[in-house]
Short mmCIF file of C-alpha atoms in Angstrom, two decimals:
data_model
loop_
_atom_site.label_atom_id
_atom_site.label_comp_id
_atom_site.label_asym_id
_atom_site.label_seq_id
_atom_site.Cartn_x
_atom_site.Cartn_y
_atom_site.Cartn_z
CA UNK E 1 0.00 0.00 0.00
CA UNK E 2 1.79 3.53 -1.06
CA UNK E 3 1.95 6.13 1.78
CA UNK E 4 -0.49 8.25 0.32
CA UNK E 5 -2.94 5.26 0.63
CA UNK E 6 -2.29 5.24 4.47
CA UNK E 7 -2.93 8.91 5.01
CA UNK E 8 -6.27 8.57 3.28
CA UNK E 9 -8.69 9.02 6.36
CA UNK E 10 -10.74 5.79 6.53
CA UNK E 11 -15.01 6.73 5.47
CA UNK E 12 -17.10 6.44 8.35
CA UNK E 13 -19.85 5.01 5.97
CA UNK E 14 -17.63 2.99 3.83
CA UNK E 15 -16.77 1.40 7.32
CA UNK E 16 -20.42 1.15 8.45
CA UNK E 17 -21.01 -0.48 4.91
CA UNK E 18 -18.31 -3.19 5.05
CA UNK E 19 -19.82 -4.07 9.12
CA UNK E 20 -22.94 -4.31 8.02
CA UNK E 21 -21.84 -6.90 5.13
CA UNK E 22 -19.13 -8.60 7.37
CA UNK E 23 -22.36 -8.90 9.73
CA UNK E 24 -24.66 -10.40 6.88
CA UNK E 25 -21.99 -12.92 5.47
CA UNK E 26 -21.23 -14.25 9.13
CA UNK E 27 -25.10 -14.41 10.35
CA UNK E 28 -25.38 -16.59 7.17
CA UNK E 29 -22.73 -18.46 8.08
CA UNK E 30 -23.83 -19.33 11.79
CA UNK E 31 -27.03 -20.38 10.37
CA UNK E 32 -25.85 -22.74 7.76
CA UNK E 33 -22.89 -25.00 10.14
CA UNK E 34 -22.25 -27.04 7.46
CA UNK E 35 -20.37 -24.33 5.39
CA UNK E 36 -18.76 -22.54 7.67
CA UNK E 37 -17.02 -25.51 9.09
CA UNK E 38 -15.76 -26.07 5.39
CA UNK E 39 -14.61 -22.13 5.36
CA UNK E 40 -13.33 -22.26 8.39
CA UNK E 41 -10.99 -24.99 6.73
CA UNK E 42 -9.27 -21.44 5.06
CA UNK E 43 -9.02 -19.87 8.18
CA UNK E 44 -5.73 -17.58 7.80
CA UNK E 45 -6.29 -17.07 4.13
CA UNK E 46 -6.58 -13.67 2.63
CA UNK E 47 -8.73 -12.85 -0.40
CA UNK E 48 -8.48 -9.66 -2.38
CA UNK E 49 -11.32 -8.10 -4.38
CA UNK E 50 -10.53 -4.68 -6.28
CA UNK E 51 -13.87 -3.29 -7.87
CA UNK E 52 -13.12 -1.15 -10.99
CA UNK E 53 -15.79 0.95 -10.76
CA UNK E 54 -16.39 2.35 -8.69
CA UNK E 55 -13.19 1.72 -7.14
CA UNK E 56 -13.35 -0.01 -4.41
CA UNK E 57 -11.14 -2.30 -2.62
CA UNK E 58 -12.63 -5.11 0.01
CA UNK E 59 -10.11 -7.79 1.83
CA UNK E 60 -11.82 -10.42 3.17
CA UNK E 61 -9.88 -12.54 5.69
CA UNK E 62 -11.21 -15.67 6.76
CA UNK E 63 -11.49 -16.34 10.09
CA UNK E 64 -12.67 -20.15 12.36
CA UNK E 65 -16.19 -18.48 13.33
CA UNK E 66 -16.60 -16.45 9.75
CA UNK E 67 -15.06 -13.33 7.78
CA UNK E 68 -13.80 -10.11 8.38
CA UNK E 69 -13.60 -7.55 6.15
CA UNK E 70 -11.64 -4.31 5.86
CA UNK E 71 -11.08 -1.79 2.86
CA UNK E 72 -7.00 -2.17 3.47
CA UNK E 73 -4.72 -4.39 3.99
CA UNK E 74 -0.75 -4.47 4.05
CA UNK E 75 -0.64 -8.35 3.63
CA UNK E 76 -0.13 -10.60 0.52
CA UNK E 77 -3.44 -12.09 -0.33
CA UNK E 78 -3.65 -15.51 -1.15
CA UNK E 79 -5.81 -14.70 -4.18
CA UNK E 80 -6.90 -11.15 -5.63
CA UNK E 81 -9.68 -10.70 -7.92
CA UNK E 82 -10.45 -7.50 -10.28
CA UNK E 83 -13.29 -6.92 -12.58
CA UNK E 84 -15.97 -4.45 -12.46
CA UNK E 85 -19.17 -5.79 -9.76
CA UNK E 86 -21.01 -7.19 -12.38
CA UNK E 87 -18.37 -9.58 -13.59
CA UNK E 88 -17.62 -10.25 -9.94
CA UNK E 89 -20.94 -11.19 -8.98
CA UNK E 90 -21.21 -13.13 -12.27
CA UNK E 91 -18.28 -15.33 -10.91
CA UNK E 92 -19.23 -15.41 -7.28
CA UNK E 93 -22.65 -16.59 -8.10
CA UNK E 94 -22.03 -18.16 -11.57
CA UNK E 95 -24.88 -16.33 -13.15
CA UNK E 96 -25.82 -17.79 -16.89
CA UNK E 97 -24.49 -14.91 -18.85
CA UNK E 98 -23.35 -14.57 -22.84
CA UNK E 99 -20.04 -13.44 -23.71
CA UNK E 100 -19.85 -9.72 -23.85
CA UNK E 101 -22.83 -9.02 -22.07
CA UNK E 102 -22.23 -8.97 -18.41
CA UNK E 103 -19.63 -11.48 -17.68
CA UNK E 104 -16.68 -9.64 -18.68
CA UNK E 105 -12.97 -10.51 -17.90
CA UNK E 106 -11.60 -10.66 -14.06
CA UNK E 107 -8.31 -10.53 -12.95
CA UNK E 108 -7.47 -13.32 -10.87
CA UNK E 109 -4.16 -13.55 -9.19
CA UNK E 110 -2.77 -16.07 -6.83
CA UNK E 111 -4.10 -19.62 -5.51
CA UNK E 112 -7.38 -20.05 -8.24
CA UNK E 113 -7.98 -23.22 -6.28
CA UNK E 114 -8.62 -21.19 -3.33
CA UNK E 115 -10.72 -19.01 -5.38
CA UNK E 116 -13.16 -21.65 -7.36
CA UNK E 117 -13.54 -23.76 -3.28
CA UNK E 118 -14.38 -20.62 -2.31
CA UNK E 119 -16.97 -19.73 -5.00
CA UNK E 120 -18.71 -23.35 -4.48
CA UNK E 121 -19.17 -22.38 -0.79
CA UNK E 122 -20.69 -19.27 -1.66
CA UNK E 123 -23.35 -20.87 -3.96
CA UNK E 124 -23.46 -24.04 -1.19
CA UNK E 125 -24.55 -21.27 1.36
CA UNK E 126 -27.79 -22.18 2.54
CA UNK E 127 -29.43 -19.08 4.84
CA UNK E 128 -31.28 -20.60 7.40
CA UNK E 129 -33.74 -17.42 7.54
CA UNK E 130 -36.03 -19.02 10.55
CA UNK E 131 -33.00 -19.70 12.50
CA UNK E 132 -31.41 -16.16 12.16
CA UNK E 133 -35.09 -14.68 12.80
CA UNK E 134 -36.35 -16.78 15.65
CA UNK E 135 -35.37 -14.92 18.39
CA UNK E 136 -36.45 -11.41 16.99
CA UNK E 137 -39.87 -13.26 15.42
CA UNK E 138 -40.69 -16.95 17.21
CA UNK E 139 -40.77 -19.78 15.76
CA UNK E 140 -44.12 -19.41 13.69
CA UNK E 141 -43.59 -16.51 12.62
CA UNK E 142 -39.78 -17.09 11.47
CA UNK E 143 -40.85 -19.77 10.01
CA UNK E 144 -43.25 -18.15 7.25
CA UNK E 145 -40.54 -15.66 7.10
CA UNK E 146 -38.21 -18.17 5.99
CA UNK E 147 -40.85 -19.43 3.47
CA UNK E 148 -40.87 -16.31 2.14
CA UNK E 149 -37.37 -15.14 1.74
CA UNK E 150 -36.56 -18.83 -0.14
CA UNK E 151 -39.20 -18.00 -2.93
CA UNK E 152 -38.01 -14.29 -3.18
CA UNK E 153 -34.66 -15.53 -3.21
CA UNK E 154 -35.08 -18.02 -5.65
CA UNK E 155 -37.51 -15.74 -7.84
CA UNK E 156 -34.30 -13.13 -7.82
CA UNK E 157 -31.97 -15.65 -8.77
CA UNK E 158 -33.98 -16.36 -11.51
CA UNK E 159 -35.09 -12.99 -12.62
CA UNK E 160 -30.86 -12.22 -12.57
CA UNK E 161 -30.41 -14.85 -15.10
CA UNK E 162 -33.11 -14.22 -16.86
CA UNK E 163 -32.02 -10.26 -16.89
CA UNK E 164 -28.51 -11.46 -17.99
CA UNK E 165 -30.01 -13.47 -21.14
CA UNK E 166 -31.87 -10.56 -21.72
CA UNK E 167 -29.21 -7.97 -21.91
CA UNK E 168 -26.72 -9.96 -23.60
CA UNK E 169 -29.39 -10.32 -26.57
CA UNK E 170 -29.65 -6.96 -26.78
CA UNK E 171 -26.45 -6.17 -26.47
CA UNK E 172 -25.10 -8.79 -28.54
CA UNK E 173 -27.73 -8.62 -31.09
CA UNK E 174 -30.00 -5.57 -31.34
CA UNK E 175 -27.42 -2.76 -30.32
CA UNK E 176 -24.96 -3.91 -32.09
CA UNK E 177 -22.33 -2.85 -29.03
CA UNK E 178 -20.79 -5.66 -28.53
CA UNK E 179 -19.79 -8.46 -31.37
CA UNK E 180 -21.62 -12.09 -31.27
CA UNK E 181 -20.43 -15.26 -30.86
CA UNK E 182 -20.01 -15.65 -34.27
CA UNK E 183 -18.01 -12.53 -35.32
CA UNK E 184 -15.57 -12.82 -32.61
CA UNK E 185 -14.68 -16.59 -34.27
CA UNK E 186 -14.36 -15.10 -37.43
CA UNK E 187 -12.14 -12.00 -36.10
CA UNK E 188 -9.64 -14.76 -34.16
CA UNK E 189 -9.68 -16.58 -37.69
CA UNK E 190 -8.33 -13.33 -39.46
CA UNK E 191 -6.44 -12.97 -36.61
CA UNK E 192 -4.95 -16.04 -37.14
CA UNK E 193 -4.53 -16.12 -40.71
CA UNK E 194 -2.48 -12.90 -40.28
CA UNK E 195 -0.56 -14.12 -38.13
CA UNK E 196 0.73 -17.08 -40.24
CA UNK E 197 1.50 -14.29 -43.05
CA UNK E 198 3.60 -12.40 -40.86
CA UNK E 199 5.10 -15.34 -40.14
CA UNK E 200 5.70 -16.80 -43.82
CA UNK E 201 6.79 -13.41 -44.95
CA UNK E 202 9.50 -13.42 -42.22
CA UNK E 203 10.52 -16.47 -43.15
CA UNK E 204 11.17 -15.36 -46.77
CA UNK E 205 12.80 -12.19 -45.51
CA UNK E 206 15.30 -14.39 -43.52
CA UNK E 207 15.71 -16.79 -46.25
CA UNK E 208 16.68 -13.63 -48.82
CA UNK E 209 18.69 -12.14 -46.27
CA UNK E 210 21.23 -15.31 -46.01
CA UNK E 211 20.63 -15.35 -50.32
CA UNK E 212 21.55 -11.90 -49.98
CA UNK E 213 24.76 -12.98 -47.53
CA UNK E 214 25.81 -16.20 -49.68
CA UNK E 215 26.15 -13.91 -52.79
CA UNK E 216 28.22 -10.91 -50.99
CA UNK E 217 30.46 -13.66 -49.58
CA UNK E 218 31.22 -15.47 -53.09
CA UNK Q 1 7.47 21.32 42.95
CA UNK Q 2 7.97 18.32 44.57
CA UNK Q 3 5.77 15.11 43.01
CA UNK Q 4 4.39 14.86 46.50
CA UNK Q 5 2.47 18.16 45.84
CA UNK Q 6 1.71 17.69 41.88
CA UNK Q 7 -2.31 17.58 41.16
CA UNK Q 8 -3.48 16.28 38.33
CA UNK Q 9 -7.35 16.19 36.82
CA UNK Q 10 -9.14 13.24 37.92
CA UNK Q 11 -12.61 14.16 35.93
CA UNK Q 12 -13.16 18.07 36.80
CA UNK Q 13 -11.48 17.33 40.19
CA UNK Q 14 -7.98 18.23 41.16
CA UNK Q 15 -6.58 15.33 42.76
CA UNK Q 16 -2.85 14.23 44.23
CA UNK Q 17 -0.51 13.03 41.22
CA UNK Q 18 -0.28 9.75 43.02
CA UNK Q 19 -3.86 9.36 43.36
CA UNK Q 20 -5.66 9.35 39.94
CA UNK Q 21 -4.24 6.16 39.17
CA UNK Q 22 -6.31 4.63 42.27
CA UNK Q 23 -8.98 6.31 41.30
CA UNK Q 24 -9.08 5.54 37.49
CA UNK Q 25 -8.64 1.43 38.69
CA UNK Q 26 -11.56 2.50 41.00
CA UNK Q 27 -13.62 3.32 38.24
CA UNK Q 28 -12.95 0.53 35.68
CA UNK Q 29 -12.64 -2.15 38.59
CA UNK Q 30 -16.64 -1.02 38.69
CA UNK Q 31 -17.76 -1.28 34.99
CA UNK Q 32 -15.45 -4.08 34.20
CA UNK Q 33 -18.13 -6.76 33.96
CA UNK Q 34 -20.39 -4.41 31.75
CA UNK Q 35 -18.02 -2.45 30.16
CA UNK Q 36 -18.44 -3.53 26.56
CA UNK Q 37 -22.16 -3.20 27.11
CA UNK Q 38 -22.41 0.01 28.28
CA UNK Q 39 -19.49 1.13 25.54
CA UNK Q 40 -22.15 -0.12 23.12
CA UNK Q 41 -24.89 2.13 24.78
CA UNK Q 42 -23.54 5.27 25.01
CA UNK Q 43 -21.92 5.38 21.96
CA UNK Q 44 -25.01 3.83 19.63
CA UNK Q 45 -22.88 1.06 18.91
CA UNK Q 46 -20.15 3.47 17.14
CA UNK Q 47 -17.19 2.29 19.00
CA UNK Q 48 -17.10 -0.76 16.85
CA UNK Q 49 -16.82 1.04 13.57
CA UNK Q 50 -14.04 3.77 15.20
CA UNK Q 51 -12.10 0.40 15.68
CA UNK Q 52 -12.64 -0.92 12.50
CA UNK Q 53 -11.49 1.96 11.16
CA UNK Q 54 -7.99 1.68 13.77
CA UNK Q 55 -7.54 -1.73 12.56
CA UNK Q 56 -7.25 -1.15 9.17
CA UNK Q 57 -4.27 1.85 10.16
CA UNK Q 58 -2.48 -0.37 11.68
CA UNK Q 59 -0.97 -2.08 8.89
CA UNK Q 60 -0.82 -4.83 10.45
CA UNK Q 61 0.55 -8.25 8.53
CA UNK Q 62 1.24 -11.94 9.65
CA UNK Q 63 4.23 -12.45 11.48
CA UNK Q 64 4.10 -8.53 13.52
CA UNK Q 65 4.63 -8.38 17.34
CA UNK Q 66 1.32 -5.65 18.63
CA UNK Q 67 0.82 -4.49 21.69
CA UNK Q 68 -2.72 -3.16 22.64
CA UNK Q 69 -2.37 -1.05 25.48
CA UNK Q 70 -5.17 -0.56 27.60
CA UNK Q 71 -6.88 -3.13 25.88
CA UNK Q 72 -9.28 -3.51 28.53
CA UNK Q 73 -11.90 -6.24 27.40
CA UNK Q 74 -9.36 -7.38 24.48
CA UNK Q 75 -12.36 -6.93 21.32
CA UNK Q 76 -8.84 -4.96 19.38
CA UNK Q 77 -6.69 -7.78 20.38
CA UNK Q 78 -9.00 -10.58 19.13
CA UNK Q 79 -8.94 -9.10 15.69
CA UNK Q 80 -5.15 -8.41 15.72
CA UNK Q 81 -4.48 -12.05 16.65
CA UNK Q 82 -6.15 -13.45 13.74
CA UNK Q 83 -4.09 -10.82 11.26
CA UNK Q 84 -0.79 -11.50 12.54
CA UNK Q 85 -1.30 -15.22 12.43
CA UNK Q 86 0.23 -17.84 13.46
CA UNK Q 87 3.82 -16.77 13.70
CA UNK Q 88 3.08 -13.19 14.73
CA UNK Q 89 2.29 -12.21 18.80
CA UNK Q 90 0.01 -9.75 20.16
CA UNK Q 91 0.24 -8.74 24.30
CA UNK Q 92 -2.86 -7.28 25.64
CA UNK Q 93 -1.92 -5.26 28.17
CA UNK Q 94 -4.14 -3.28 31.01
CA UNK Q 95 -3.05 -1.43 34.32
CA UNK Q 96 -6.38 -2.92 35.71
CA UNK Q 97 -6.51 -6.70 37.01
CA UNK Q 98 -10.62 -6.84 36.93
CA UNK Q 99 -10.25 -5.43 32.66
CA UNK Q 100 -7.72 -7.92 32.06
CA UNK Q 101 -9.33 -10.61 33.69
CA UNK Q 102 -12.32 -9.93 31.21
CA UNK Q 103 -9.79 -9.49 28.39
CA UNK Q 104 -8.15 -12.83 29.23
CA UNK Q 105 -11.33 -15.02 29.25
CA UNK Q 106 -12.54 -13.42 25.78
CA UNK Q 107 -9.51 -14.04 23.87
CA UNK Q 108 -9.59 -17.50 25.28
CA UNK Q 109 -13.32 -17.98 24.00
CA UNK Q 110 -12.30 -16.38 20.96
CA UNK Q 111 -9.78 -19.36 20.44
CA UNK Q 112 -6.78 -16.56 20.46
CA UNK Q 113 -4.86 -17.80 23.17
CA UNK Q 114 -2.19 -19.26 20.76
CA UNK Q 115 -0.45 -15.95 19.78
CA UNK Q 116 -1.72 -13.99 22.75
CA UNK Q 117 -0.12 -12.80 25.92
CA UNK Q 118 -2.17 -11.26 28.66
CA UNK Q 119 0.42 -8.52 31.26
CA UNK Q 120 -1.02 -5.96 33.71
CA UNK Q 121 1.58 -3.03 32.96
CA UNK Q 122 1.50 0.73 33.80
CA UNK Q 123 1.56 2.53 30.11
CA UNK Q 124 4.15 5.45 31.71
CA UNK Q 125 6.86 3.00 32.09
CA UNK Q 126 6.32 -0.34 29.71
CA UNK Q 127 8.25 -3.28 30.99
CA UNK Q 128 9.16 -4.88 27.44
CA UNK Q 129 12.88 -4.43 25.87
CA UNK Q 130 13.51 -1.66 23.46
CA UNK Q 131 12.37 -2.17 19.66
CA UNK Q 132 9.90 -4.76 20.42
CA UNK Q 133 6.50 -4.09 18.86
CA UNK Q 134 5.53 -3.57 15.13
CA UNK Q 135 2.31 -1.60 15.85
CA UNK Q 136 0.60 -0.18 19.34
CA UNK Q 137 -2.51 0.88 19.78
CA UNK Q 138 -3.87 2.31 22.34
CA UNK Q 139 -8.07 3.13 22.31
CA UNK Q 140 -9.69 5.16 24.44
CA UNK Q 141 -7.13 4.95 27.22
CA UNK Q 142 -4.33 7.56 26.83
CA UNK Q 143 -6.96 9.84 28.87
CA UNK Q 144 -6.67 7.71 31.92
CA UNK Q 145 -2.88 8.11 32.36
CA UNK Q 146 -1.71 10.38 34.56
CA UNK Q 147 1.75 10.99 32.89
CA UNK Q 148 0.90 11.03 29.22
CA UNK Q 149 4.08 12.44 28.14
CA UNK Q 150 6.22 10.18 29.81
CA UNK Q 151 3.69 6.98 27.80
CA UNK Q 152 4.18 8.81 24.31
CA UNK Q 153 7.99 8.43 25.57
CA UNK Q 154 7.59 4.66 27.03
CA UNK Q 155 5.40 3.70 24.00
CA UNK Q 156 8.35 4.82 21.37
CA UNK Q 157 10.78 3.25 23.12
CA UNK Q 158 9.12 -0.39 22.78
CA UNK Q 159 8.39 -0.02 18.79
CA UNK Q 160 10.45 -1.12 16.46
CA UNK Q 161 11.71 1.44 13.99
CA UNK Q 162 9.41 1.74 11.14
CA UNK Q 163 6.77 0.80 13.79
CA UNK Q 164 3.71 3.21 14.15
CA UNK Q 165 1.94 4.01 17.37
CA UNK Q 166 -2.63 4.29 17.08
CA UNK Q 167 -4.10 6.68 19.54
CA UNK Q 168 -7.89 6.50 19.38
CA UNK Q 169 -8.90 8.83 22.08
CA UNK Q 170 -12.20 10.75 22.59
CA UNK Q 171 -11.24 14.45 21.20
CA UNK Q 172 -12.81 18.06 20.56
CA UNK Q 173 -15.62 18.43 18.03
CA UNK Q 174 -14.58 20.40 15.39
CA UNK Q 175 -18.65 21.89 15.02
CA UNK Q 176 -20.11 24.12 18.32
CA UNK Q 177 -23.46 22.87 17.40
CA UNK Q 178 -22.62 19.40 17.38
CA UNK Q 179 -20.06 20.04 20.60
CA UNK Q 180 -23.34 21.52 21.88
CA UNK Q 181 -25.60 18.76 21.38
CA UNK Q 182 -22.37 16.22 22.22
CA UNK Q 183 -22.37 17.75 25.98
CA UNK Q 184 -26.18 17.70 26.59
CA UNK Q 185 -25.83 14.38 25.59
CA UNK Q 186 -22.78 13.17 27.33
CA UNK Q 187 -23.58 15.23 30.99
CA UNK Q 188 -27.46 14.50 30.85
CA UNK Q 189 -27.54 10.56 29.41
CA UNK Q 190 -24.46 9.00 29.87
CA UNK Q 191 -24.67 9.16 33.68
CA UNK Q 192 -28.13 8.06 34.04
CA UNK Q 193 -27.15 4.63 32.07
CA UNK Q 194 -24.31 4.36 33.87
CA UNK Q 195 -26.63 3.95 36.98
CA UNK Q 196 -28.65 1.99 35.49
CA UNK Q 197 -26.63 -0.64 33.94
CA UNK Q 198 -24.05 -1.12 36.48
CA UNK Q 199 -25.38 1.45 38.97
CA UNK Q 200 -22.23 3.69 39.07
CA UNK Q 201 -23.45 6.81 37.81
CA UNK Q 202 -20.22 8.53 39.10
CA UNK Q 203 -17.91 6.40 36.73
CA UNK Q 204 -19.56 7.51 33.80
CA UNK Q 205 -20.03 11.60 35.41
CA UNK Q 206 -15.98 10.69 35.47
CA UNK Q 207 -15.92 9.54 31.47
CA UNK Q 208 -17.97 12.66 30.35
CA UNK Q 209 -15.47 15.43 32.59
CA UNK Q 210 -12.54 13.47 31.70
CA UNK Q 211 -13.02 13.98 27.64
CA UNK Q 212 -13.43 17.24 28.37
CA UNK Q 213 -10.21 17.34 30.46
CA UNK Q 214 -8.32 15.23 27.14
CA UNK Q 215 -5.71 17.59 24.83
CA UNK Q 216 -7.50 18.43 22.18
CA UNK Q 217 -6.43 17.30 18.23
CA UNK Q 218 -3.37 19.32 18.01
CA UNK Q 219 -2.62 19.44 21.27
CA UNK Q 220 -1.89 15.72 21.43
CA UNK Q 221 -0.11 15.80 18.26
CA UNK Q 222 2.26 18.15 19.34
CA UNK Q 223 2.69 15.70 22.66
CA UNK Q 224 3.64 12.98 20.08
CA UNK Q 225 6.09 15.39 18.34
CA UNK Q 226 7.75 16.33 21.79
CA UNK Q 227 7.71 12.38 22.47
CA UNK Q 228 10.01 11.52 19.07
CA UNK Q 229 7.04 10.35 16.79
CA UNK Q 230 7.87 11.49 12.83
CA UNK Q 231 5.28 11.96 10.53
CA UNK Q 232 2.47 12.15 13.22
CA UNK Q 233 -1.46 13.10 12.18
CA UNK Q 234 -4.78 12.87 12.84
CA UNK Q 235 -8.41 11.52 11.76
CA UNK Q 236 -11.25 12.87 13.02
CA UNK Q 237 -14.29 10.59 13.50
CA UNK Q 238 -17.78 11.64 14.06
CA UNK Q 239 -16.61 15.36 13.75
CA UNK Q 240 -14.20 15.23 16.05
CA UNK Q 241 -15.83 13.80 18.58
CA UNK Q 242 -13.05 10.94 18.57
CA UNK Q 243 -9.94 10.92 16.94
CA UNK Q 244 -7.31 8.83 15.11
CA UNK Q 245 -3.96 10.08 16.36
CA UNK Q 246 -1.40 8.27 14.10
CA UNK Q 247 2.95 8.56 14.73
CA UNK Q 248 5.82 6.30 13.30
CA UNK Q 249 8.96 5.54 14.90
CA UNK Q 250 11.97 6.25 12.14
#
């Protein structure tokens, strides 16, 4: 981290922000054993995640009983991840997405096998809502909660990869932004075939150049 | 003048030199037991965020020695132990016996005990070698010592060079309205809990007179100047109401 980095003044809200997640991810974890016994495997390990835009950096260091999160850290992650939060949430979550549309290219630096364990537990996690509400709610009441918050849940999941397919038709094929499937084969193919040009023509340039040599020698 | 008639503020009190530390034990020997809770109370919960906030200051990587003075009920030291790891060592240390004992038994639960030592020690005169520590930190605690400059002095002695001292220490709001509202607050509530969560109302009369009693921003960082700290600043939090004193050792 450069010095001017450390004389940034930490955000009161940015703080509050990363609590309040830390608080989320390890109430999720408390109600779902299973998981965080496998996490807490990790304990010790250090994971990186720099969001392009906006910029935003989040280390996440996992702990036996959970996370903990913090916008800095002077340590070497284990792995670091960089993409913007749509193509971070589309490899967290492994939404269904086209190429070009919202999965774009992340960064990923360091232990990968880390990275992908780490991504199974996060779809694994199963939020035991009537656990984490009973005290707050009772049991009957926690328990309709729970109900509820699986079909929501499941309806966003659904409406996220539905939105994906969505957007990468349009992008892809109405908008014309972004190239399909198709035309990005065909541009690697000229790609290609350029590439074995250059490569024939040096060839030939080399093989006049000795010519060229042999002659001025005789 | 002799140190036998030196006074020093204990709250808004003057009091013997030699007796604010008795006092100040008095007082945290009281809210020990409920300390975190009431900490919680009076400051809305913010306390935990101000910390947060420390932590990631510190710079703090596997393998550093920290010492977390005044660490009173140890919820800094917990999160230090799991960032310097396994080969790294953090001492919580307290002048208080009934703090540490609280400290000691949470770190424990906390399954910390590995890379942490527990040592009741008197901030103005730190029994570890010279050019021991990476990183101290002391929270909300500097107020409480009666010799501050002579701390600032003990605490650079201990670090390592390159090693940074954390002050996080209740301060002077930098708005009158909000210092306005920040009294009323303080004087009329702060008290009343006190009473009624560990029923010590005086204790927490004490916390709200001896903030006010604190150096204020630049005071303190002139303190770490005259103590040998290079490239010292500040951070206010909450509008001064706390703030981040920060000072490397070179």
């Amino acid at each position: 981290m450069s010095l001017k980095d450390q004389s940034r003044s930490p955000g009161l809200i940015s703080t509050t922000a990363l609590a309040t997640v830390e608080r989320a991810i390890n109430t999720a974890l408390r109600s779902d054993p299973v998981t965080a016994d496998k996490l807490a495997v990790h304990a010790g390990r250090l994971v990186a995640v720099d969001v392009t835009l906006p910029p935003l950096a989040i280390y996440a260091l996992i702990v036996e009983d959970g996370v903990e999160l913090y916008h800095r850290s002077d340590a070497t992650p284990d792995v670091a991840v960089k993409g913007s939060p749509m193509d971070l949430a589309a490899l967290l979550l492994e939404w269904k997405t086209r190429p070009g549309a919202i999965a774009g290219p992340v960064d990923i630096s360091g232990n990968r096998e880390l990275l992908l364990e780490l991504q199974q537990l996060a779809r694994e996690l199963h939020i035991d809502w009537g656990a984490v509400l009973e005290p707050i709610t009772g049991s009957e009441l926690a328990q309709q909660l729970d109900y509820g918050a699986r079909r929501l849940f499941g309806w966003a999941r659904q409406a996220a990869g539905r939105l994906a397919e969505q957007l990468g038709d349009y992008v892809g094929n109405e908008s014309g932004l972004t190239p399909s499937r198709r035309e990005v084969y065909e541009f690697g193919q000229d790609v290609d075939d350029l590439r074995l040009d250059v490569d024939r023509l040096e060839a030939r340039i080399q093989r006049l150049n000795a010519d060229q040599n042999r002659d001025a020698n005789h | 003048m002799s140190d036998d008639n030196k006074v020093t503020h204990f709250g808004y009190q003057q009091v013997p030199w030699q007796e604010k530390q008795q006092k100040v034990a008095g007082v945290f020997r009281s809210v020990a037991g409920k300390y975190d809770v009431m900490n919680d109370l009076i400051s809305m919960g913010s306390h935990r965020i101000l910390k947060r906030m420390t932590i990631e200051l510190a710079g703090i990587r596997p393998g550093h020695k920290v010492l977390d003075l005044a660490g009173g009920t140890g919820d800094l030291a917990i999160k230090f132990s799991r960032l310097v790891g396994e080969t790294g060592q953090v001492v919580l240390a307290d002048i208080n016996d009934a703090m540490l004992e609280v400290g000691r038994d949470r770190l424990f639960d906390a399954g910390c005990s590995h890379n942490t030592q527990v040592a009741q020690v008197n901030g103005e005169c730190l029994p570890f070698e010279d050019n021991t520590f990476h990183c101290i930190t002391i929270a909300f605690g500097l107020r409480n010592i009666t010799d501050k400059d002579a701390a600032l002095r003990s605490m650079l002695r201990v670090l390592k060079p390159g090693g940074r001292l954390l002050v996080l220490e209740f301060s002077t709001p930098t708005n009158k309205t909000l210092a306005k509202a920040y009294d009323a607050y303080s004087f009329a509530v702060w008290p009343r809990l006190g009473k009624l969560i560990v029923n010590d109302a005086d204790s927490y009369q004490y916390l709200a007179e001896s903030i006010r009693m604190h150096p204020d921003q630049d005071t303190l960082q002139g303190m770490m100047d005259n103590a040998g700290f290079a490239r010292t600043e500040y951070f206010n939090m909450l509008g001064g109401i706390v703030a981040l004193h920060r000072g490397f050792k070179f």
